[in-house]
XYZ file of C-alpha atoms in Angstrom:
666
model
C -3.913 4.198 14.316
C -0.554 3.392 15.843
C 0.870 4.357 19.184
C 4.201 6.159 19.449
C 7.059 4.182 18.002
C 9.202 2.432 20.577
C 12.237 0.207 20.308
C 13.926 -1.816 23.014
C 16.481 -0.091 25.240
C 19.995 -1.474 24.870
C 22.088 -1.068 28.072
C 25.033 -3.063 26.756
C 24.849 -5.670 29.468
C 27.459 -7.774 27.749
C 30.010 -4.988 28.177
C 29.005 -4.463 31.788
C 29.697 -8.052 32.690
C 33.045 -7.878 30.955
C 34.021 -5.249 33.492
C 32.798 -7.096 36.560
C 36.152 -8.832 36.797
C 38.097 -5.587 36.529
C 40.847 -5.294 39.152
C 41.135 -1.790 40.547
C 44.706 -2.380 41.714
C 46.564 -4.127 38.946
C 50.072 -3.781 40.354
C 51.934 -4.212 43.644
C 51.528 -1.270 46.119
C 55.073 -0.171 45.667
C 54.826 0.124 41.887
C 51.454 1.812 41.378
C 51.271 4.479 38.639
C 48.746 7.269 38.272
C 46.808 6.832 34.984
C 44.497 9.853 35.423
C 44.515 12.954 37.579
C 40.959 12.148 38.669
C 41.936 8.728 40.050
C 44.169 7.274 42.742
C 47.415 5.635 41.620
C 46.913 2.173 40.212
C 43.234 2.713 39.339
C 42.741 2.432 35.559
C 40.598 4.916 33.628
C 38.299 2.045 32.708
C 37.046 2.243 36.309
C 34.917 5.237 35.289
C 33.570 3.393 32.240
C 32.685 0.387 34.399
C 30.833 2.605 36.883
C 29.020 4.382 34.024
C 27.782 1.062 32.694
C 26.685 -0.037 36.166
C 24.667 3.174 36.598
C 23.123 2.861 33.129
C 21.950 -0.671 33.900
C 20.508 0.588 37.203
C 18.737 3.331 35.295
C 17.008 0.859 32.950
C 16.093 -1.407 35.826
C 14.548 1.532 37.706
C 12.504 2.325 34.616
C 11.199 -1.246 34.568
C 10.237 -0.851 38.239
C 8.448 2.402 37.334
C 10.702 4.572 39.452
C 11.416 7.503 37.109
C 13.240 9.658 39.664
C 15.663 6.863 40.599
C 16.158 6.164 36.906
C 16.957 9.782 36.164
C 19.565 9.916 38.955
C 21.228 6.750 37.649
C 21.470 8.090 34.093
C 22.857 11.413 35.392
C 25.513 9.562 37.387
C 26.332 7.497 34.292
C 26.827 10.724 32.310
C 29.139 12.055 35.041
C 31.250 8.899 35.117
C 31.562 8.915 31.323
C 32.593 12.577 31.357
C 35.352 11.651 33.805
C 36.348 8.697 31.637
C 36.623 10.891 28.559
C 38.734 13.446 30.492
C 41.078 10.662 31.481
C 41.390 9.611 27.846
C 42.059 13.196 26.806
C 44.945 13.458 29.312
C 46.754 10.664 27.463
C 45.887 11.988 24.006
C 43.036 9.610 23.269
C 39.500 10.247 22.063
C 36.211 8.600 23.157
C 35.681 5.127 21.761
C 32.676 4.174 19.645
C 31.282 2.199 22.571
C 31.681 4.935 25.189
C 30.206 7.551 22.834
C 27.220 5.318 22.056
C 26.727 4.700 25.789
C 26.749 8.443 26.469
C 24.326 9.071 23.619
C 21.922 6.544 25.113
C 22.181 8.245 28.530
C 21.303 11.628 27.056
C 18.418 10.116 25.100
C 16.928 8.700 28.307
C 17.417 12.063 30.019
C 15.681 13.877 27.144
C 18.772 15.875 26.125
C 18.217 15.124 22.463
C 20.763 17.456 20.884
C 23.528 16.030 23.062
C 22.274 12.522 22.356
C 22.607 13.174 18.621
C 26.080 14.736 18.976
C 27.393 11.711 20.846
C 25.752 9.304 18.397
C 27.627 11.074 15.595
C 30.883 10.632 17.515
C 30.080 6.934 17.884
C 29.354 6.681 14.144
C 32.691 8.258 13.232
C 34.577 5.941 15.572
C 32.745 2.747 14.682
C 34.746 0.516 12.292
C 31.513 -0.670 10.635
C 27.852 0.268 10.663
C 26.235 -1.061 13.817
C 22.571 -2.018 13.904
C 22.246 -0.850 17.531
C 23.763 2.526 16.703
C 21.517 3.026 13.667
C 18.441 2.209 15.752
C 19.676 4.572 18.470
C 19.996 7.427 15.987
C 16.540 6.583 14.657
C 15.054 6.807 18.153
C 16.715 10.168 18.693
C 15.260 11.567 15.461
C 11.825 10.221 16.377
C 12.001 11.842 19.820
C 13.021 15.096 18.117
C 9.900 14.850 15.959
C 12.084 14.576 12.838
C 10.333 11.633 11.214
C 11.724 12.308 7.730
C 15.257 12.317 9.139
C 14.523 9.170 11.150
C 13.452 7.485 7.924
C 16.617 8.686 6.180
C 18.788 7.153 8.918
C 17.209 3.745 8.392
C 16.947 3.882 4.601
C 20.611 4.820 4.141
C 21.672 1.557 5.835
C 18.805 -0.736 4.882
C 20.815 -2.457 2.130
C 23.171 -3.729 4.865
C 20.273 -5.137 6.903
C 17.688 -5.893 4.168
C 15.823 -8.581 6.106
C 15.969 -7.015 9.550
C 12.463 -6.913 11.084
C 13.263 -3.940 13.354
C 14.386 -1.784 10.421
C 11.400 -2.701 8.251
C 8.859 -2.283 11.060
C 10.209 1.133 12.017
C 10.233 2.295 8.391
C 6.675 1.083 7.897
C 5.538 2.768 11.093
C 7.397 6.036 10.543
C 6.013 6.442 7.036
C 2.526 5.580 8.288
C 2.821 8.393 10.826
C 3.947 10.677 7.978
C 0.856 9.599 6.010
C 3.064 8.304 3.181
C 0.819 5.302 2.597
C 2.582 3.906 -0.492
C 5.968 4.121 1.194
C 4.610 2.543 4.368
C 2.999 -0.363 2.521
C 6.329 -1.055 0.782
C 8.120 -1.679 4.080
C 5.287 -3.499 5.817
C 4.895 -5.798 2.810
C 8.626 -6.518 2.836
C 8.411 -7.214 6.572
C 5.536 -9.631 6.018
C 7.661 -11.360 3.370
C 10.504 -11.743 5.884
C 8.179 -12.994 8.630
C 6.618 -15.650 6.395
C 9.980 -16.997 5.255
C 12.433 -16.348 8.072
C 10.724 -15.383 11.313
C 7.272 -16.964 11.599
C 7.110 -16.251 15.348
C 8.037 -12.593 14.976
C 6.690 -10.142 17.562
C 5.654 -7.993 14.591
C 3.523 -10.649 12.854
C 0.049 -9.503 13.849
C 0.927 -5.806 14.080
C 2.110 -6.079 10.475
C -1.086 -7.835 9.392
C -3.189 -5.076 10.957
C -1.052 -2.322 9.418
C -1.317 -3.922 5.967
C -5.065 -4.202 6.399
C -5.310 -0.491 7.132
C -2.920 0.528 4.356
C -4.576 -1.597 1.687
C -7.927 -0.162 2.765
C -6.580 3.385 2.394
C -5.015 2.577 -1.000
C -8.208 1.006 -2.317
C -7.130 -2.625 -2.362
C -10.172 -3.913 -0.454
C -9.702 -7.637 -1.064
C -6.097 -7.551 0.141
C -7.226 -5.468 3.129
C -9.753 -8.180 4.014
C -7.096 -10.894 3.801
C -4.714 -8.995 6.079
C -7.385 -8.010 8.602
C -8.540 -11.628 8.786
C -4.968 -12.730 9.547
C -5.020 -10.254 12.426
C -8.476 -11.200 13.763
C -7.549 -14.898 13.701
C -5.450 -14.035 16.765
C -7.099 -10.848 18.084
C -10.729 -11.921 17.865
C -12.175 -9.104 19.961
C -10.760 -6.017 18.255
C -14.069 -4.260 17.605
C -12.433 -1.525 15.526
C -11.067 -4.044 13.023
C -14.287 -6.094 12.944
C -16.197 -2.906 12.154
C -13.685 -1.985 9.448
C -14.171 -5.422 7.861
C -17.914 -4.793 7.844
C -17.321 -1.423 6.159
C -15.122 -2.975 3.455
C -17.672 -5.671 2.664
C -20.345 -2.957 2.528
C -18.245 -1.035 -0.004
C -17.828 -4.218 -2.048
C -21.580 -4.749 -2.010
C -21.154 -8.026 -0.116
C -23.955 -7.518 2.411
C -23.839 -11.134 3.571
C -20.326 -10.851 4.999
C -21.001 -7.297 6.137
C -23.921 -8.566 8.251
C -21.760 -11.419 9.571
C -19.167 -9.058 11.057
C -21.761 -6.635 12.410
C -23.552 -9.508 14.108
C -20.219 -10.637 15.606
C -19.772 -7.171 17.086
C -23.304 -7.222 18.508
C -22.676 -10.640 20.023
C -19.338 -9.647 21.569
C -20.492 -6.186 22.623
C -24.313 -6.041 22.917
C -24.192 -2.380 23.944
C -22.568 -1.291 20.684
C -24.851 1.214 18.948
C -22.936 1.894 15.718
C -22.847 -1.745 14.613
C -26.525 -2.220 15.522
C -27.567 0.808 13.493
C -25.365 -0.052 10.491
C -26.832 -3.554 10.541
C -30.295 -1.984 10.470
C -29.416 -0.063 7.309
C -28.020 -3.251 5.723
C -31.209 -5.185 6.499
C -33.265 -2.339 5.033
C -31.286 -2.224 1.776
C -30.581 -5.912 1.274
C -33.038 -8.052 3.234
C -36.378 -6.297 3.236
C -38.327 -9.413 4.274
C -36.386 -9.836 7.509
C -35.808 -6.123 8.153
C -39.050 -5.660 10.188
C -37.997 -8.497 12.501
C -34.585 -6.934 13.080
C -36.076 -3.482 13.718
C -38.465 -5.069 16.214
C -35.391 -6.434 17.996
C -33.858 -2.940 18.035
C -37.069 -1.553 19.565
C -36.966 -4.269 22.227
C -33.321 -3.391 22.942
C -34.317 0.307 23.084
C -31.816 1.124 20.347
C -34.112 3.147 18.095
C -33.537 6.842 18.827
C -36.161 9.556 18.561
C -34.550 10.963 15.437
C -31.971 10.026 12.801
C -31.848 7.488 10.003
C -32.791 4.389 12.059
C -35.851 6.216 13.388
C -36.882 7.178 9.817
C -36.327 3.668 8.423
C -38.348 2.199 11.288
C -41.199 4.546 10.436
C -40.990 3.561 6.784
C -41.105 -0.166 7.586
C -43.996 0.267 10.003
C -46.007 2.129 7.338
C -46.061 5.458 9.179
C -45.793 7.821 6.192
C -47.175 11.060 7.589
C -44.537 13.771 7.115
C -41.960 11.103 6.179
C -41.165 12.601 2.774
C -40.088 15.959 4.181
C -38.115 14.323 7.009
C -36.241 12.058 4.593
C -35.446 14.979 2.277
C -34.226 17.038 5.207
C -32.036 14.181 6.428
C -30.565 13.653 2.941
C -29.760 17.337 2.673
C -27.841 17.184 5.972
C -26.269 13.775 5.207
C -25.797 13.590 1.414
C -23.456 10.611 1.597
C -25.982 8.163 3.119
C -27.576 5.719 0.697
C -30.345 4.129 2.795
C -32.458 7.323 3.188
C -32.254 7.876 -0.584
C -33.501 4.341 -1.208
C -36.302 4.879 1.318
C -37.310 8.159 -0.357
C -37.189 6.546 -3.807
C -39.436 3.677 -2.714
C -41.810 6.131 -1.071
C -41.884 8.120 -4.316
C -42.609 4.917 -6.242
C -45.485 3.893 -3.949
C -46.988 7.361 -3.730
C -46.328 8.100 -7.420
C -44.394 11.326 -6.790
C -43.985 13.460 -9.925
C -40.212 13.722 -9.384
C -39.705 9.933 -9.265
C -37.619 9.809 -12.467
C -35.156 12.395 -11.165
C -34.954 10.613 -7.795
C -34.341 7.286 -9.529
C -31.450 8.647 -11.576
C -29.930 10.451 -8.596
C -30.208 7.465 -6.238
C -28.735 5.080 -8.818
C -25.830 7.490 -9.325
C -25.112 7.613 -5.585
C -25.302 3.806 -5.341
C -22.860 3.538 -8.259
C -20.431 6.023 -6.719
C -20.489 4.060 -3.468
C -19.784 0.853 -5.435
C -23.183 -0.635 -4.732
C -23.384 -1.785 -8.349
C -26.046 -4.451 -7.837
C -28.203 -1.974 -5.931
C -27.666 0.636 -8.640
C -28.651 -1.848 -11.354
C -31.823 -2.838 -9.476
C -32.784 0.825 -9.147
C -32.100 1.498 -12.822
C -34.122 -1.508 -13.961
C -37.067 -0.321 -11.870
C -36.753 3.106 -13.483
C -36.470 1.492 -16.929
C -39.681 -0.467 -16.401
C -41.549 2.766 -15.671
C -40.020 4.563 -18.666
C -40.964 1.660 -20.936
C -44.650 2.597 -20.508
C -44.030 6.067 -21.908
C -44.288 6.942 -25.574
C -41.317 8.270 -27.547
C -38.890 7.642 -24.700
C -36.218 5.790 -26.674
C -33.438 8.235 -25.785
C -34.307 8.014 -22.110
C -34.330 4.220 -22.248
C -31.027 4.285 -24.141
C -29.470 6.277 -21.304
C -30.755 3.769 -18.735
C -29.287 0.843 -20.692
C -25.953 2.686 -20.866
C -25.946 3.130 -17.093
C -26.946 -0.495 -16.551
C -24.044 -1.500 -18.790
C -21.669 0.497 -16.581
C -22.895 -1.342 -13.474
C -22.422 -4.701 -15.172
C -18.933 -3.709 -16.307
C -17.941 -2.909 -12.735
C -19.287 -6.289 -11.653
C -17.133 -7.986 -14.316
C -20.188 -9.133 -16.274
C -18.644 -8.371 -19.641
C -21.116 -10.186 -21.900
C -24.098 -8.638 -20.110
C -22.451 -5.237 -20.370
C -21.962 -5.717 -24.126
C -25.613 -6.679 -24.577
C -26.806 -3.660 -22.570
C -24.600 -1.353 -24.647
C -26.024 -2.795 -27.857
C -29.541 -2.101 -26.533
C -28.513 1.500 -25.894
C -27.077 1.823 -29.417
C -30.227 0.430 -31.015
C -32.452 2.887 -29.151
C -30.544 6.114 -29.739
C -30.929 8.383 -32.745
C -28.431 10.969 -31.535
C -25.221 10.943 -33.580
C -22.804 12.012 -30.808
C -24.367 9.585 -28.368
C -24.085 6.819 -30.949
C -20.352 7.551 -31.379
C -19.868 7.418 -27.605
C -21.720 4.124 -27.279
C -19.881 2.531 -30.202
C -16.589 3.586 -28.623
C -17.766 1.990 -25.377
C -18.671 -1.239 -27.164
C -15.251 -1.378 -28.835
C -13.647 -0.775 -25.439
C -15.666 -3.593 -23.813
C -14.541 -6.065 -26.482
C -10.954 -5.511 -25.275
C -11.768 -6.194 -21.618
C -11.942 -9.175 -19.284
C -12.235 -12.581 -20.842
C -13.856 -11.320 -24.054
C -10.646 -10.442 -25.912
C -12.468 -9.786 -29.180
C -9.893 -7.380 -30.568
C -10.921 -7.926 -34.199
C -14.515 -6.895 -33.427
C -13.189 -3.843 -31.650
C -11.102 -2.909 -34.706
C -14.114 -3.351 -37.010
C -16.374 -1.116 -34.897
C -13.701 1.571 -34.561
C -12.837 1.495 -38.271
C -16.461 2.185 -39.163
C -16.672 4.922 -36.541
C -13.450 6.582 -37.677
C -14.841 6.928 -41.215
C -17.644 9.090 -39.787
C -15.766 10.653 -36.883
C -11.923 10.612 -36.995
C -11.600 11.386 -33.285
C -8.140 10.987 -31.619
C -9.588 8.738 -28.905
C -10.976 6.420 -31.585
C -7.530 6.128 -33.209
C -6.009 5.621 -29.760
C -8.345 2.750 -28.839
C -7.898 1.098 -32.238
C -4.132 1.435 -31.731
C -4.502 -0.497 -28.469
C -6.600 -3.148 -30.216
C -3.989 -3.549 -32.952
C -1.304 -3.795 -30.271
C -3.175 -6.656 -28.590
C -3.406 -8.337 -31.984
C 0.400 -7.965 -32.317
C -0.106 -5.734 -35.385
C 2.479 -3.224 -34.238
C 2.891 -1.260 -37.478
C -0.860 -0.606 -37.606
C -0.725 0.278 -33.922
C 2.036 2.859 -34.522
C 0.054 4.319 -37.408
C -3.068 4.815 -35.286
C -1.190 6.326 -32.353
C 0.495 8.682 -34.823
C -2.908 9.778 -36.158
C -4.070 10.400 -32.569
C -0.946 12.480 -31.908
C -1.520 14.539 -35.056
C -5.024 15.375 -33.836
C -4.024 15.897 -30.187
C -0.241 16.501 -29.905
C -0.345 17.362 -26.171
C -1.747 14.037 -24.985
C 1.200 12.249 -23.363
C -0.605 8.876 -23.259
C -0.531 8.641 -27.042
C 3.261 9.044 -27.095
C 3.718 6.454 -24.348
C 1.684 3.781 -26.098
C 3.286 4.534 -29.451
C 6.641 4.001 -27.700
C 5.515 0.538 -26.578
C 4.612 -0.336 -30.167
C 7.927 1.052 -31.466
C 9.684 -1.093 -28.868
C 7.962 -4.224 -30.196
C 9.226 -3.274 -33.641
C 12.732 -2.908 -32.149
C 12.928 0.745 -33.213
C 14.857 2.007 -30.207
C 15.508 5.652 -31.282
C 11.775 6.186 -31.878
C 10.909 4.429 -28.601
C 13.367 6.572 -26.666
C 12.121 9.776 -28.299
C 8.463 9.073 -27.516
C 9.210 8.146 -23.902
C 11.187 11.351 -23.435
C 8.294 13.326 -24.943
C 5.888 11.608 -22.560
C 7.999 12.707 -19.574
C 8.310 16.249 -20.942
C 4.519 16.529 -21.295
C 3.904 14.855 -17.929
C 6.760 15.175 -15.398
C 4.969 12.599 -13.202
C 4.772 9.921 -15.922
C 6.295 7.189 -13.772
C 5.395 4.500 -16.340
C 7.516 6.225 -18.992
C 10.381 6.764 -16.524
C 10.355 3.092 -15.613
C 10.126 1.957 -19.232
C 12.989 4.135 -20.444
C 15.188 3.440 -17.424
C 14.717 -0.301 -17.850
C 15.512 -0.121 -21.579
C 18.739 1.719 -20.800
C 19.644 -0.973 -18.260
C 18.852 -3.794 -20.681
C 21.019 -2.200 -23.360
C 23.680 -1.345 -20.780
C 23.749 2.317 -21.842
C 23.296 5.640 -20.041
C 23.652 4.096 -16.543
C 23.355 7.420 -14.721
C 20.212 8.366 -16.635
C 18.752 4.916 -16.004
C 19.413 5.215 -12.284
C 17.915 8.717 -12.145
C 14.786 7.756 -14.111
C 14.089 4.649 -12.060
C 14.647 6.390 -8.743
C 12.154 9.034 -9.877
C 9.633 6.346 -10.820
C 10.080 4.564 -7.482
C 9.729 7.814 -5.541
C 6.405 8.432 -7.304
C 5.127 4.867 -6.832
C 7.257 3.076 -4.223
C 4.807 0.171 -3.973
C 4.921 -0.660 -7.694
C 6.647 -4.063 -8.056
C 7.639 -3.443 -11.689
C 9.441 -0.224 -10.760
C 11.268 -1.871 -7.855
C 12.322 -4.696 -10.181
C 13.657 -2.237 -12.755
C 15.648 -0.327 -10.139
C 17.045 -3.579 -8.786
C 18.118 -4.560 -12.283
C 19.913 -1.246 -12.853
C 21.752 -1.659 -9.548
C 22.713 -5.194 -10.593
C 24.161 -3.797 -13.824
C 26.183 -1.348 -11.710
C 27.428 -4.309 -9.606
C 25.774 -2.867 -6.481
C 24.514 -6.295 -5.501
C 23.300 -5.613 -1.946
C 21.090 -2.728 -3.030
C 19.961 -4.731 -6.052
C 18.803 -7.558 -3.766
C 16.991 -5.080 -1.532
C 14.886 -3.698 -4.386
C 14.315 -7.053 -6.074
C 13.054 -8.488 -2.792
C 10.768 -5.472 -2.515
C 9.495 -6.297 -6.007
C 8.901 -9.968 -5.171
C 7.048 -9.205 -1.923
C 4.882 -6.495 -3.516
C 3.956 -8.811 -6.395
C 2.914 -11.534 -3.935
C 0.855 -8.999 -1.996
C -0.974 -8.134 -5.231
C -1.662 -11.822 -5.850
C 0.799 -12.699 -8.614
C 4.362 -13.952 -9.041
C 6.528 -12.542 -11.808
C 9.083 -14.977 -13.311
C 11.200 -12.022 -14.457
C 11.677 -10.814 -10.872
C 12.711 -14.298 -9.744
C 15.163 -14.638 -12.642
C 16.689 -11.284 -11.743
C 17.077 -12.426 -8.125
C 18.832 -15.530 -9.390
C 21.185 -13.413 -11.498
C 22.149 -11.285 -8.489
C 22.793 -14.288 -6.240
C 24.895 -15.847 -8.987
C 26.948 -12.657 -9.219
C 27.395 -12.799 -5.424
C 28.854 -16.328 -5.757
C 25.809 -17.897 -4.090
C 24.797 -20.659 -6.545
C 22.383 -22.366 -4.124
C 20.121 -19.327 -3.818
C 20.623 -18.544 -7.511
C 19.373 -22.007 -8.484
C 16.380 -21.695 -6.144
C 15.190 -18.491 -7.839
C 15.981 -19.668 -11.362
C 13.813 -22.745 -10.798
C 11.100 -20.620 -9.200
C 11.161 -18.393 -12.271
C 10.900 -21.415 -14.562
C 7.905 -22.762 -12.605
C 6.012 -19.477 -13.057
C 6.480 -19.194 -16.802
C 3.173 -19.411 -18.644
C 4.435 -19.226 -22.214
C 7.106 -21.209 -24.012
C 10.324 -22.119 -22.244
C 12.960 -19.467 -21.688
C 16.067 -21.007 -23.292
C 18.448 -18.613 -21.547
C 16.906 -19.508 -18.192
C 17.193 -23.242 -18.886
C 20.873 -22.751 -19.762
C 21.469 -20.877 -16.506
C 19.837 -23.653 -14.487
C 22.002 -26.322 -16.099
C 25.153 -24.263 -15.583
C 24.434 -23.634 -11.878
C 23.452 -27.266 -11.253
C 26.763 -28.337 -12.757
C 28.646 -25.804 -10.631
C 26.979 -27.042 -7.441
C 27.582 -30.718 -8.272
C 31.263 -30.056 -8.822
């Protein structure tokens, strides 16, 4: 997606102009002294440094004029002058300065001598009294040119806490990790950069590049609605990026929003009438979602000569025009070669329905399954209901109808239609006579009562209690344990998770959720033990690592273990705001305030990107600023935390606000 990473060249013009006033003959002719064997008496060694800087500037200017040979000669002369300068220093027992070493490193980078560029950058780093942004970026560029993207990332990350809001650092880290295909790591830095742009640098050169990158990353990480938001920010400025417009159409297609999908495809056709892909995708959308107007659109495609002599658009056009001869075999052949396409399956299913094919029932089930897998839940439900209407005419087909209602319930669940999903599940339960199927459906009903806006935990407990009497399955105990937890009946919750563990002692989820219940009961040893068991059974249990690490930090115990656990959790899920918050809090406890701020700002920006604001994160930010003797920022975040609280007032937070307000007023 992205072009090669580039950062601005830095020829140190400010230093060059400092040397313009350099006098080559600082003393009277009769008193001249020889500073260097390579120079005439009275000429200071800095003459060579001045000439090196002049040549370096000429080299960059030649590059801007697109004269690579002249540029190369200038950089080579700059290297030669700096070599002479360093020899002069050596004669008087001095070593290269940080500035001269950095200048030489930059020369070698432009000449493509990457090993020498790195060696001189290391000299500059050793000589520099403090970490320099320009030097860090220079070393990053060298590593990138060497193809060492992991090392380039390490260079930036090791100093990021010193430049936490620097757009160049964050952009490079986002871009480097994108190139490495570390999507979660990349989205962390791009989200942080967006946070900085919105609050500190609204005219940033990275603004729209960041929006596009976040669109792509959220698409890859299956956050389609956030991807849409970010892509729309980008297209508000870059209106003619056909690639992004097409991606927006694809996302809306995946979401089953054919209206907006058509809108973007029609925009592409309007901006680029010769585009074939958008025209053909729009044809499939019309076929699946707007059958009444589909013939009109296909007539337009014929007029535009955009219907090929084979392929899916050709087959759909034949279907719409009523030309059915040989169509069944052609559709089946196309599906075999292109199993991931939904429109030919729908066409074949409708053909089977009209022609009363004997394999209609199998086709219906298969097509609905494909529609479901491709998130076309409304389409899948429509297909299933058509199949259900045909089954309803059969005798003794209760089990088959029960299965259809179960599948319809799944579609409604994915659409967030919780009450409809409950009703469909009850239909399935009433129709089945199979014991195992009945257990599965009752479990599903109990699960649905815990979801969305239903929150009928007591009903869930009742259903599961009856089921457990007949079938004491560990998953039934587990779900009832979750229901009890939501009802704040933590002892009952612990008891059920314990029963699940007895029946299935290798399931790490049971230990994790029992730990959460133990924690509510303030039984820390049991909580700690279960979290450790969870990690032992699943070394990638980042939720348990985060939970245990945070508990250690809150209790101010085992600081090294807390740090290790939370760094492991963050490495597994770098874009998890809760994990970043926990790590920031541990660093705060260790009085590492700059790194704490870095991770807490990551947490705040990631939470905003996900569409929520966590008062705990804001309170933690306030605590860190207060520790840094910055009461103004501390008060800002404490009040922000207070404004986001949804439950009763946090007395400790109110006390902090009053204390800081008093401190500021005094």
